[in-house]
Tab-separated table of C-alpha atoms and ligand atoms in Angstrom:
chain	number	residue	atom	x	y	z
A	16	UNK	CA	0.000	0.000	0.000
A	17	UNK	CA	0.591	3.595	-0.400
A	18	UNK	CA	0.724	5.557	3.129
A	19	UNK	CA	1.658	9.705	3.568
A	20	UNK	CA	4.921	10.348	5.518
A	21	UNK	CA	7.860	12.409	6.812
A	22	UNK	CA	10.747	11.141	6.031
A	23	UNK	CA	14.461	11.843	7.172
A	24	UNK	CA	16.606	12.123	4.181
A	25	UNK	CA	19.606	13.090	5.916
A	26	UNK	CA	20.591	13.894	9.501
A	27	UNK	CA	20.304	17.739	10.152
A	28	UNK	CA	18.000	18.026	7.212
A	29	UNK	CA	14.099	19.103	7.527
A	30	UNK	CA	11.990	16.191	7.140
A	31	UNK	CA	10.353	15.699	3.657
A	32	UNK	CA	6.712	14.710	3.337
A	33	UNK	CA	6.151	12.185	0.456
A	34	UNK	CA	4.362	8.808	-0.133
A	35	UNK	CA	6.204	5.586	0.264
A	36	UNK	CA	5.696	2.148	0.213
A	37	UNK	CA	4.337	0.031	3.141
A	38	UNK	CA	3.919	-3.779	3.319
A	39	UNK	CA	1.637	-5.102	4.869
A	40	UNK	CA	1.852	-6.775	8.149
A	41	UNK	CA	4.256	-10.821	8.327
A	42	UNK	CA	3.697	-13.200	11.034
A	43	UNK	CA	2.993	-11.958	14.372
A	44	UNK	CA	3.074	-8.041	13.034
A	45	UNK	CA	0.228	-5.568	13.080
A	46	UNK	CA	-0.912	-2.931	10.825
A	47	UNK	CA	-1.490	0.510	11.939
A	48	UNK	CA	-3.354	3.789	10.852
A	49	UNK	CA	-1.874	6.483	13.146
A	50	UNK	CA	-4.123	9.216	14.397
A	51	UNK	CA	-2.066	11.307	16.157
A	52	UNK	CA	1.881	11.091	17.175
A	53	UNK	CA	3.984	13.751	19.074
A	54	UNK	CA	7.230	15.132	18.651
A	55	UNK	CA	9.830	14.147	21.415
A	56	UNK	CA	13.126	15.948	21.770
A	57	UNK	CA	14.110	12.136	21.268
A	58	UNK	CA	13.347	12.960	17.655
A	59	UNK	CA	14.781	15.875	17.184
A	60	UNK	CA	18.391	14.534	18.682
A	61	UNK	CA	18.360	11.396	16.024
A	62	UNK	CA	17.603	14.070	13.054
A	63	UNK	CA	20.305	16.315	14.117
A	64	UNK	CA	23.262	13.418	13.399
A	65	UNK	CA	23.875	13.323	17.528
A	66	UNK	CA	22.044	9.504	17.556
A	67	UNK	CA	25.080	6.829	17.593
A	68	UNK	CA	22.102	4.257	15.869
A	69	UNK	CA	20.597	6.919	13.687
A	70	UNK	CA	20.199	5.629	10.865
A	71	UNK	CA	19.018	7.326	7.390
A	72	UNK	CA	16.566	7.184	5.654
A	73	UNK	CA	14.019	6.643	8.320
A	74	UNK	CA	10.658	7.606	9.222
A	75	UNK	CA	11.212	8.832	12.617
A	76	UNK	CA	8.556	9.600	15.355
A	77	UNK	CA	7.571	6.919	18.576
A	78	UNK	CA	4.785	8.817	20.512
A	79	UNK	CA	1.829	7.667	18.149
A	80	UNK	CA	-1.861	6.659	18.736
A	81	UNK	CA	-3.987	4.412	15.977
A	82	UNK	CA	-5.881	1.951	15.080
A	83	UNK	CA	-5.162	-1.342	14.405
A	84	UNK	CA	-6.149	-2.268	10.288
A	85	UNK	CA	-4.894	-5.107	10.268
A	86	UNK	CA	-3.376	-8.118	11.744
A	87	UNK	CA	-0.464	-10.779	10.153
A	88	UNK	CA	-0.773	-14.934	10.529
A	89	UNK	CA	-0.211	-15.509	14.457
A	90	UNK	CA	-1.537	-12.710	16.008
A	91	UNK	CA	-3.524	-13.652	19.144
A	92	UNK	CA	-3.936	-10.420	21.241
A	93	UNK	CA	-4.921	-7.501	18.684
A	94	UNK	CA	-7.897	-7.359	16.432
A	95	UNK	CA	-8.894	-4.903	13.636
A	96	UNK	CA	-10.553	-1.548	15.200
A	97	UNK	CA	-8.350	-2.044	18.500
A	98	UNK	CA	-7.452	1.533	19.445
A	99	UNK	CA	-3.358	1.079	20.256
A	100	UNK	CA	-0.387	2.609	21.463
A	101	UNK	CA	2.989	1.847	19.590
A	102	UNK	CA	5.661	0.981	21.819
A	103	UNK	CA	9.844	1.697	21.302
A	104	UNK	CA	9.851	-0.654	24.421
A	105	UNK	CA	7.854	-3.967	23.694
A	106	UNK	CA	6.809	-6.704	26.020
A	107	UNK	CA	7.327	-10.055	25.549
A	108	UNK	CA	6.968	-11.183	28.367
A	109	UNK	CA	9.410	-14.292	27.563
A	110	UNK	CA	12.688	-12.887	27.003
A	111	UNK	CA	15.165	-13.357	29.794
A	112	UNK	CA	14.479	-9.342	30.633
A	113	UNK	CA	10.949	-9.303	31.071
A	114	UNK	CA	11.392	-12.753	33.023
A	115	UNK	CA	13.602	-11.077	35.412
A	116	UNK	CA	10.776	-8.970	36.759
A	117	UNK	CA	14.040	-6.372	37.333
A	118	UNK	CA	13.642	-4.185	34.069
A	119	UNK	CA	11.476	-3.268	31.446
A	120	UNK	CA	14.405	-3.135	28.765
A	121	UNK	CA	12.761	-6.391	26.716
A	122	UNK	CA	15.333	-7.738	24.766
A	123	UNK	CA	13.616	-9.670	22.394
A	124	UNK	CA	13.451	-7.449	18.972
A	125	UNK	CA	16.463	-5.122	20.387
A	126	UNK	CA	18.819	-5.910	18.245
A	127	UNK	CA	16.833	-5.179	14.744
A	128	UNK	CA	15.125	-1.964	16.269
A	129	UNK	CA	18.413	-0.524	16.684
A	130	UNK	CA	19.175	-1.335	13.171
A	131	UNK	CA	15.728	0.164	11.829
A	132	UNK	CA	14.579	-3.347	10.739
A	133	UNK	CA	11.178	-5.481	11.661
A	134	UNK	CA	12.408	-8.346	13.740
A	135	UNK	CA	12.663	-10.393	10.707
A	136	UNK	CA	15.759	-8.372	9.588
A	137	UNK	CA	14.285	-6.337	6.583
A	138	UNK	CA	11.972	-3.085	6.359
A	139	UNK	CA	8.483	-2.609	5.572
A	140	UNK	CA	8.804	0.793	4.400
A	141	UNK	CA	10.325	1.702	0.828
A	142	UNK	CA	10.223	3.835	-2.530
A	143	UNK	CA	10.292	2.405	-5.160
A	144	UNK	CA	13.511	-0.307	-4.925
A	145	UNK	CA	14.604	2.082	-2.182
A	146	UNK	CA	14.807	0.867	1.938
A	147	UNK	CA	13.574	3.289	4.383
A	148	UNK	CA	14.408	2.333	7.760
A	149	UNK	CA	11.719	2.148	10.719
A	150	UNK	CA	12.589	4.332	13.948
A	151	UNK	CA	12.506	2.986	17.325
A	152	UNK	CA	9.942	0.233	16.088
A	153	UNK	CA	7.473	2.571	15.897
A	154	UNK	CA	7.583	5.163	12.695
A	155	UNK	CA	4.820	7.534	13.681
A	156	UNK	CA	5.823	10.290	11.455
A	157	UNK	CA	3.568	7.709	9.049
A	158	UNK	CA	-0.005	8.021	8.590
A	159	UNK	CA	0.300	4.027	8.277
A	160	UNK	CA	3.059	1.867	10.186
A	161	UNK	CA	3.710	-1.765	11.047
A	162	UNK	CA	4.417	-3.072	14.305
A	163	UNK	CA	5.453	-6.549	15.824
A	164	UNK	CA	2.359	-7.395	18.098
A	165	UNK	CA	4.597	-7.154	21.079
A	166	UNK	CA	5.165	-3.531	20.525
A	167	UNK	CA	1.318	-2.861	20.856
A	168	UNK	CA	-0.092	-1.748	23.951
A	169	UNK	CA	-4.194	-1.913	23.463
A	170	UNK	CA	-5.747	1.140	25.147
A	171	UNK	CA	-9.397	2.223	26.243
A	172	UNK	CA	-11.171	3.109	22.694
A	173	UNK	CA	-13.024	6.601	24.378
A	174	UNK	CA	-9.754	8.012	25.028
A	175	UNK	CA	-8.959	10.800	22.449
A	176	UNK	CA	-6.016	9.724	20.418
A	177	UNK	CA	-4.736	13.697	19.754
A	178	UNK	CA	-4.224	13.614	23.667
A	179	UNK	CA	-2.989	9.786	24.665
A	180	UNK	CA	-0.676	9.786	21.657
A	181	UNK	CA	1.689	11.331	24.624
A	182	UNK	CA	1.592	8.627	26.756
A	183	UNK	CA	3.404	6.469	23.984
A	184	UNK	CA	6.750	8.319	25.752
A	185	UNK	CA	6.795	12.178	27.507
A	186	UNK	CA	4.135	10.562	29.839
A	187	UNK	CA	5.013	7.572	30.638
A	188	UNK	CA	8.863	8.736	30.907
A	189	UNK	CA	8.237	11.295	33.353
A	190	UNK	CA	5.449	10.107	35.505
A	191	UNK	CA	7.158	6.162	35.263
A	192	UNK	CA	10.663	7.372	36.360
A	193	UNK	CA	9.030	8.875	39.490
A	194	UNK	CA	6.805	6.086	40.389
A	195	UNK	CA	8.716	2.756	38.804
A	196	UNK	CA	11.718	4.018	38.783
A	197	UNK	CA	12.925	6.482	41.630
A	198	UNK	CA	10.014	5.299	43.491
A	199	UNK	CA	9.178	8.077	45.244
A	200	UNK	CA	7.474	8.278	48.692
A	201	UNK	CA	5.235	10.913	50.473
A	202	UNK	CA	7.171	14.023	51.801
A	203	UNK	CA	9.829	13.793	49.684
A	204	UNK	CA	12.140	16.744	48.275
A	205	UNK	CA	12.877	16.750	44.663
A	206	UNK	CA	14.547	18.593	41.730
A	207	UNK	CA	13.817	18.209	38.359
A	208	UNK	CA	16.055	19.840	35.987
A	209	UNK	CA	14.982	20.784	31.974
A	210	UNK	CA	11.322	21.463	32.574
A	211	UNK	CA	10.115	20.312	29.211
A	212	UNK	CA	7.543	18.246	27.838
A	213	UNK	CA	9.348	15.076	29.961
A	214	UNK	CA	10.302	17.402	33.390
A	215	UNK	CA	7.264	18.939	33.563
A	216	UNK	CA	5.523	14.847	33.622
A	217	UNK	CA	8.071	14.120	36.429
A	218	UNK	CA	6.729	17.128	38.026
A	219	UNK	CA	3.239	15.873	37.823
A	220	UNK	CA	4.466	12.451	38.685
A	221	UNK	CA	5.944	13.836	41.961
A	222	UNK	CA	3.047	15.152	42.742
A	223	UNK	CA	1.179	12.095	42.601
A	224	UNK	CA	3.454	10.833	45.017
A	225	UNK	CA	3.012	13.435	47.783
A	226	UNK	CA	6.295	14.609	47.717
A	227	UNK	CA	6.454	18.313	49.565
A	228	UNK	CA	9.719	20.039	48.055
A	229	UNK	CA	9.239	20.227	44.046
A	230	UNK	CA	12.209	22.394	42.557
A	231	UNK	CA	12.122	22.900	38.863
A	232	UNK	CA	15.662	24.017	37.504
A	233	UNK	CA	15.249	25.704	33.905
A	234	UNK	CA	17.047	28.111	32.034
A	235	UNK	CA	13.875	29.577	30.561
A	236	UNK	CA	12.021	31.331	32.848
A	237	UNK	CA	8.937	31.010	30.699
A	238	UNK	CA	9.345	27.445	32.334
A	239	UNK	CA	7.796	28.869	35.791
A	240	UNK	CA	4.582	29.518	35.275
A	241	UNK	CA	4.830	25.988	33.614
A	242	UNK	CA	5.771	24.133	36.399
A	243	UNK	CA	4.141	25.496	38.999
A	244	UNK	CA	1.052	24.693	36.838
A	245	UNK	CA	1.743	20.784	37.798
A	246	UNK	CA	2.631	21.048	41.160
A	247	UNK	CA	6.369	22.726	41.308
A	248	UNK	CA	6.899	24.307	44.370
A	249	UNK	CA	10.256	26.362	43.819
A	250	UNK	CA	11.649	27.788	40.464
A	251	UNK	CA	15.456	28.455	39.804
A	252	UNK	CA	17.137	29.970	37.178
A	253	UNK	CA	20.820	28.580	36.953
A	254	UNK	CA	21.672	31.942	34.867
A	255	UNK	CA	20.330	33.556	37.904
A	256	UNK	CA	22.535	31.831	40.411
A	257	UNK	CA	25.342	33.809	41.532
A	258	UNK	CA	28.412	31.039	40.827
A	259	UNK	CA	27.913	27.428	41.532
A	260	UNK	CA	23.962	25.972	41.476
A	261	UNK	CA	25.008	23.111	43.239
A	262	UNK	CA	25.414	24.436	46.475
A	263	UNK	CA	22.832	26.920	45.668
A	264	UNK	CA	20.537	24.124	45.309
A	265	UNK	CA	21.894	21.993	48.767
A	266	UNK	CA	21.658	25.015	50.797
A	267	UNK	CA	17.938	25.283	49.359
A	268	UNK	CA	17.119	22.057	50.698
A	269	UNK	CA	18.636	21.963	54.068
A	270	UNK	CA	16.818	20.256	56.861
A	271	UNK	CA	16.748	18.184	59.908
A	272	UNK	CA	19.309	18.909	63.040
A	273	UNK	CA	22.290	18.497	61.163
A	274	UNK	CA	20.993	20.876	58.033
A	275	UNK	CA	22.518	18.739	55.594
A	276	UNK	CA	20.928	19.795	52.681
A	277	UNK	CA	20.216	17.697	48.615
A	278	UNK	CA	17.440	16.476	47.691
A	279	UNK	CA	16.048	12.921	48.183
A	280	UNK	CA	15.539	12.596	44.207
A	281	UNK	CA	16.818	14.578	41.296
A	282	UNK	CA	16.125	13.717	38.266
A	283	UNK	CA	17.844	14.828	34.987
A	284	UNK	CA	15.580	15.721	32.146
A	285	UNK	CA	18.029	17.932	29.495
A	286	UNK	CA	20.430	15.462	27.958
A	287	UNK	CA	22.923	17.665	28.879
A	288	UNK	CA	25.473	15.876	30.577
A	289	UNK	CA	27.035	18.820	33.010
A	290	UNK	CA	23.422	19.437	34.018
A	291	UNK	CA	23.352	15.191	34.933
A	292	UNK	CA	26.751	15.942	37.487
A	293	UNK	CA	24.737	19.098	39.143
A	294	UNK	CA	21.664	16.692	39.519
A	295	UNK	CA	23.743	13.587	41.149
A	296	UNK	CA	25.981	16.056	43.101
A	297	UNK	CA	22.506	17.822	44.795
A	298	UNK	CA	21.071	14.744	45.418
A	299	UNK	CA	21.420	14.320	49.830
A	300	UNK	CA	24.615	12.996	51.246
A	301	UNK	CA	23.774	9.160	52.359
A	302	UNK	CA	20.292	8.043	49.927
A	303	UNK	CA	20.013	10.730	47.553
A	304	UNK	CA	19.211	9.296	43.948
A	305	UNK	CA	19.550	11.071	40.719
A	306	UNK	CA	17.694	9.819	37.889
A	307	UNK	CA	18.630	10.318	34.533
A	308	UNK	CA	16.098	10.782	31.911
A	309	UNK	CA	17.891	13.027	29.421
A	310	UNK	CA	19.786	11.582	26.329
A	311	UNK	CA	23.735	12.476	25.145
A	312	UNK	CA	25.196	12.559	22.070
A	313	UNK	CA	27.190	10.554	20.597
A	314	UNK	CA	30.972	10.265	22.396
A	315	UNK	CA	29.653	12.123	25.526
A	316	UNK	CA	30.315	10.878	28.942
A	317	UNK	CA	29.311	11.827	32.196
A	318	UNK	CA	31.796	12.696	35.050
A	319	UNK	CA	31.760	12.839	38.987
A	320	UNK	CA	34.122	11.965	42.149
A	321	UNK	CA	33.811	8.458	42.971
A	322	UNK	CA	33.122	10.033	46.826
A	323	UNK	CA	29.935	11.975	45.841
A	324	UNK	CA	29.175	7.831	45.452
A	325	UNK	CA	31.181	6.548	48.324
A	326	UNK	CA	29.189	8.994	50.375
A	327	UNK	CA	26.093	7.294	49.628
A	328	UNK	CA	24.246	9.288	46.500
A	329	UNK	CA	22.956	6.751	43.855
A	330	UNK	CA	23.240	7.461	39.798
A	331	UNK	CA	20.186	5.834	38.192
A	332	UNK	CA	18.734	5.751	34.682
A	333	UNK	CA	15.241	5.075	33.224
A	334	UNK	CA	13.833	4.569	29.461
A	335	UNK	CA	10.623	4.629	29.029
A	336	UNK	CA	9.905	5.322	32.977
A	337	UNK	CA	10.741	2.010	33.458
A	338	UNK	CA	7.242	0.677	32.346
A	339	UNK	CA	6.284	-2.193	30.809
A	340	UNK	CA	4.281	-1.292	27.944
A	341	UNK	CA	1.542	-3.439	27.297
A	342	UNK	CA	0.758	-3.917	31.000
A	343	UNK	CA	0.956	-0.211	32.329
A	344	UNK	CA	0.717	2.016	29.656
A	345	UNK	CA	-3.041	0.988	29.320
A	346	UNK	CA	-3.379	1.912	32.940
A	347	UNK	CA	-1.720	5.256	32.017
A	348	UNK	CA	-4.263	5.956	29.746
A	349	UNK	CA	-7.151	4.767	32.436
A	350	UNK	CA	-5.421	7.514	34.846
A	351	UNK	CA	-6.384	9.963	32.342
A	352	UNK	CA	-9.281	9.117	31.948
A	353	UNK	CA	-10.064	9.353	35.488
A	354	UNK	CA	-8.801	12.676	35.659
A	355	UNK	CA	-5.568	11.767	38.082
A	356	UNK	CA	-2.815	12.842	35.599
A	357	UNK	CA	-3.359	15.691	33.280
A	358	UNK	CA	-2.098	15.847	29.754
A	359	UNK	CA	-4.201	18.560	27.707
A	360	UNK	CA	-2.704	21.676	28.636
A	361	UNK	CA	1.020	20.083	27.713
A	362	UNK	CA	-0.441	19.772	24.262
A	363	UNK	CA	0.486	23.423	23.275
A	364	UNK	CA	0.152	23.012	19.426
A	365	UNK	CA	-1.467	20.784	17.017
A	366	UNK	CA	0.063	20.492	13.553
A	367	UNK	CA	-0.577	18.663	10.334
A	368	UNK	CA	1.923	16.403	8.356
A	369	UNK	CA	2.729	18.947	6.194
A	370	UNK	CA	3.515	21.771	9.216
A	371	UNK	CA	5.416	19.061	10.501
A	372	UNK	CA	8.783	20.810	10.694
A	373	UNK	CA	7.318	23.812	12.240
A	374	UNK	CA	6.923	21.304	15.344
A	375	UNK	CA	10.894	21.091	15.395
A	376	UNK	CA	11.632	25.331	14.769
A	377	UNK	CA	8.762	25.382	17.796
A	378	UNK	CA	10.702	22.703	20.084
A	379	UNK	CA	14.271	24.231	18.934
A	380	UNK	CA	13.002	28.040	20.328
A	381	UNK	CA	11.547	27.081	23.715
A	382	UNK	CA	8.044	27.814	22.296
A	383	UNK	CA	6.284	24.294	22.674
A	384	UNK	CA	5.560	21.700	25.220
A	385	UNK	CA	5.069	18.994	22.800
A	386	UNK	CA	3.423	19.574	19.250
A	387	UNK	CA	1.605	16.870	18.151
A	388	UNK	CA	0.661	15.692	14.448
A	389	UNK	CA	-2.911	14.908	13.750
A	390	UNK	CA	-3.243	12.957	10.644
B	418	LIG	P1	12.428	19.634	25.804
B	418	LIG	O1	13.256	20.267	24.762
B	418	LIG	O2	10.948	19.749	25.746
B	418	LIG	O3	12.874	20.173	27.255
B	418	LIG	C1	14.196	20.360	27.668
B	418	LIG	C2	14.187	21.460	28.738
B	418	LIG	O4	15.502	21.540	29.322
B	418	LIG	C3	13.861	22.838	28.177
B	418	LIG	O5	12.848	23.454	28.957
B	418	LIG	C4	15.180	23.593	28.289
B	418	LIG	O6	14.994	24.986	28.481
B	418	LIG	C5	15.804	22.909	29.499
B	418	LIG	N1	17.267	23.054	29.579
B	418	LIG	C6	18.166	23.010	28.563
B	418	LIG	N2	19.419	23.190	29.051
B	418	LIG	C7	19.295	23.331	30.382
B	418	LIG	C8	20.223	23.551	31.437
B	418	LIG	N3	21.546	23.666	31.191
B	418	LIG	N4	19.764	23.636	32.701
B	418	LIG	C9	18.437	23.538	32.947
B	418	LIG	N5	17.494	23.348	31.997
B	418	LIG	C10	17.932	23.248	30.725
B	418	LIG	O7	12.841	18.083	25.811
B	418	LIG	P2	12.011	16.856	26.396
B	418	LIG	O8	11.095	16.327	25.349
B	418	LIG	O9	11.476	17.239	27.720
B	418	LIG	O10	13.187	15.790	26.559
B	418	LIG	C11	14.177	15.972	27.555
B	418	LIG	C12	15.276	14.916	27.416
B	418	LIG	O11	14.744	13.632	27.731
B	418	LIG	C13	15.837	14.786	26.002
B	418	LIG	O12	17.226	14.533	26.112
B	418	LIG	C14	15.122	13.564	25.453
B	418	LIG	O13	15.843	12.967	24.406
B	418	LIG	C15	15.073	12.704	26.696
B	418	LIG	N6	14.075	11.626	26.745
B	418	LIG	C16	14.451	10.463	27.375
B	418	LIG	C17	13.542	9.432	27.504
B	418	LIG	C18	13.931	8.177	28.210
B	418	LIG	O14	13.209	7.179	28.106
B	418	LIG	N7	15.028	8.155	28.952
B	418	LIG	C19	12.247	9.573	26.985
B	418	LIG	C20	11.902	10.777	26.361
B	418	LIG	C21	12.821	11.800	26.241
B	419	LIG	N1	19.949	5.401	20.465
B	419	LIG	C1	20.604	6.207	21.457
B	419	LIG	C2	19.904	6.248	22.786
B	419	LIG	C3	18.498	6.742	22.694
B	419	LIG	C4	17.809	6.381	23.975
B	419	LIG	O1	18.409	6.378	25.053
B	419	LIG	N2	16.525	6.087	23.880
B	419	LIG	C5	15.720	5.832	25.054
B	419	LIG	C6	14.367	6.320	24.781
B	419	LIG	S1	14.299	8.055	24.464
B	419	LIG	C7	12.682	8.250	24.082
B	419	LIG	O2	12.426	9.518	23.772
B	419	LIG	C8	15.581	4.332	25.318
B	419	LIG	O3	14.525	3.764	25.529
B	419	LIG	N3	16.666	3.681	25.400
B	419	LIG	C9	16.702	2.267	25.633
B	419	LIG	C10	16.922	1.524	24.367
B	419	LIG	O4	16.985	0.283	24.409
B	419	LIG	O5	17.035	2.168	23.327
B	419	LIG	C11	22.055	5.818	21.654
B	419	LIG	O6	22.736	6.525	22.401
B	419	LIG	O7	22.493	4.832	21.035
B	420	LIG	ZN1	10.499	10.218	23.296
């Protein structure tokens, strides 16, 4: 078949929109008309060249919502008309990760996602005798994609795909690394730094968990208003901050007898990996973990002294908020549902295909939350 799509010619080049060729759906694979996906800062990174697996040609994009159109030989737990939720993490629920009840990192199609192949080592999408490589398993910047069943996580079919399209990562990254991953408790301090369209789901996550202290860290101070809007409960500027923000940050947070200040959880959501050493070195002497959400470039590394560990801080990192797809993001989207998480007034601006690189210039000036494509 024929399907619409933005495709990435080149890295650091504006994605073109032109019809390509899709197969349809082998063995245990699902077809999927995508109503709505949203642009991740995930995306932008791979198009820029900074993605060691990028990979070009590709149809990027892995925060989509659809319908399922059809279904290959072998497919058991997806029908036609199943509203779904592609998924750059699947579960498998077989694979020696998923067994180990210890991650959510399934390993079982790994190796080909990361090559922009279908688990059967060759692409669905094409022009002509040209490959086109799938993204993350997921391709959402297609009106029409294919999916290995185990990448589908079926969702409630009232919830409005323009809005739940979200939950396929921002969501489920920010609110999962607070509840899966840092597992936060009740009266905790926090910092979140990079109040975006992931920090600012952290921030709503954190509230969900009753913690008291919310810092937000930004350098845009249109960030603020943002944060406070999902529970933040402090706002600094590092361009603000007289020297150091590090001890800006532990002197903020002092408490107890001793007033040793840092936060119980910080959690990195920039990429930036001098922002990632602030975050683990404000984190409390003795339990303090810093999460990090936020993705490097190639060839960058992160640095600390070994005795900000020795002293009892903790460096964690999460994909996908450590959840397991097909089990908890359809709870996600039953949370919304219910009115206990909010995603609406993140959506800031909704975009066709065609305005689709205006969703980049948008993320790329501090202008959007997330921008999300309705097809
Ligand atoms: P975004 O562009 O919407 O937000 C980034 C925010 O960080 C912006 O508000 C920006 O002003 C702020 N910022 C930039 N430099 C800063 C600094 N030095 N100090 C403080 N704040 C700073 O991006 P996003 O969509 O929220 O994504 C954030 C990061 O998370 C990206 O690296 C993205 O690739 C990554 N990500 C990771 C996962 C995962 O599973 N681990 C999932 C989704 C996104
Ligand atoms: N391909 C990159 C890393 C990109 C990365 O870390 N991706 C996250 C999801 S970001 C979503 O917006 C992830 O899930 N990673 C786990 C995995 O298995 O890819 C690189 O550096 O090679
Ligand atoms: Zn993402």
């Amino acid at each position: 078949m024929k399907t619409r799509a933005a495709v990435a010619v080149a890295a650091g080049k504006p994605l073109e929109i032109m019809e390509v060729d899709l197969e349809g759906p082998k063995a245990g694979e699902v077809l999927i008309e995508v109503k709505a996906t949203g642009i991740c800062h995930t995306d932008e990174f791979t198009l820029s060249g900074a993605d060691p697996e990028g990979i070009f040609p590709a149809i990027l994009g892995h925060e989509g919502a659809g319908v399922v159109v059809d279904v290959g030989p072998g497919v058991t737990t997806l029908k036609k008309g199943d509203h779904v939720i592609p998924l750059y993490t699947p579960e498998c629920r077989q694979c020696p990760s998923c067994l180990s009840r210890k991650t959510n990192l399934c390993t079982a199609i790994r190796a080909t996602q990361g090559q922009g192949l279908m688990p059967d080592g060759t692409s669905r999408f094409s022009i002509g005798k040209d490959k086109i490589f799938h993204y993350m398993g997921c391709s959402t910047f297609s009106n029409f994609t294919v999916l290995p069943e185990i990448a589908v996580a079926k969702v409630d079919p009232e919830a409005p795909f323009d809005k739940i399209c979200y939950i396929g990562c921002g969501v489920t990254t920010g609110v999962g690394a607070v509840l899966n991953t840092a597992k936060v408790t009740p009266g905790a301090t926090a910092i979140v730094f990079g109040l975006g369209g992931i920090g600012l789901n952290v921030i709503q996550g954190l509230r969900l968990a009753g913690a008291d202290m919310i810092i937000g860290v930004d350098i845009n101070d249109d960030k603020k208003e943002w944060g406070e809007r999902f529970g933040m409960t402090h706002f600094v500027n590092p361009k603000e901050v007289d020297g150091d923000i590090v001890p800006y940050l532990v002197n903020m947070t002092k408490r107890g007898a001793d007033q040793i200040g840092g936060a119980d959880y910080t959690f990195d959501c920039t990429g930036n990996t001098k922002v990632m050493r602030q975050a683990l070195e404000s984190a409390h002497r003795g339990w303090g973990e810093s999460i990090v959400i936020g993705v490097a470039g190639a060839g960058q590394e992160i640095s600390t002294r070994p005795f900000q560990l020795v002293t009892g801080r903790v460096w964690k990192g999460t994909a996908f908020g450590g959840a397991r797809g097909r089990t908890d993001v359809p709870k996600i989207v039953d949370w919304y549902m219910a009115g206990k998480i909010e995603i609406d007034p993140m959506i800031t601006h909704t975009l066709t295909l065609d305005e689709i690189n205006k969703g980049f210039d948008l993320m790329h000036a501090g202008k959007s939350i997330r921008s999300v494509v309705v097809y």
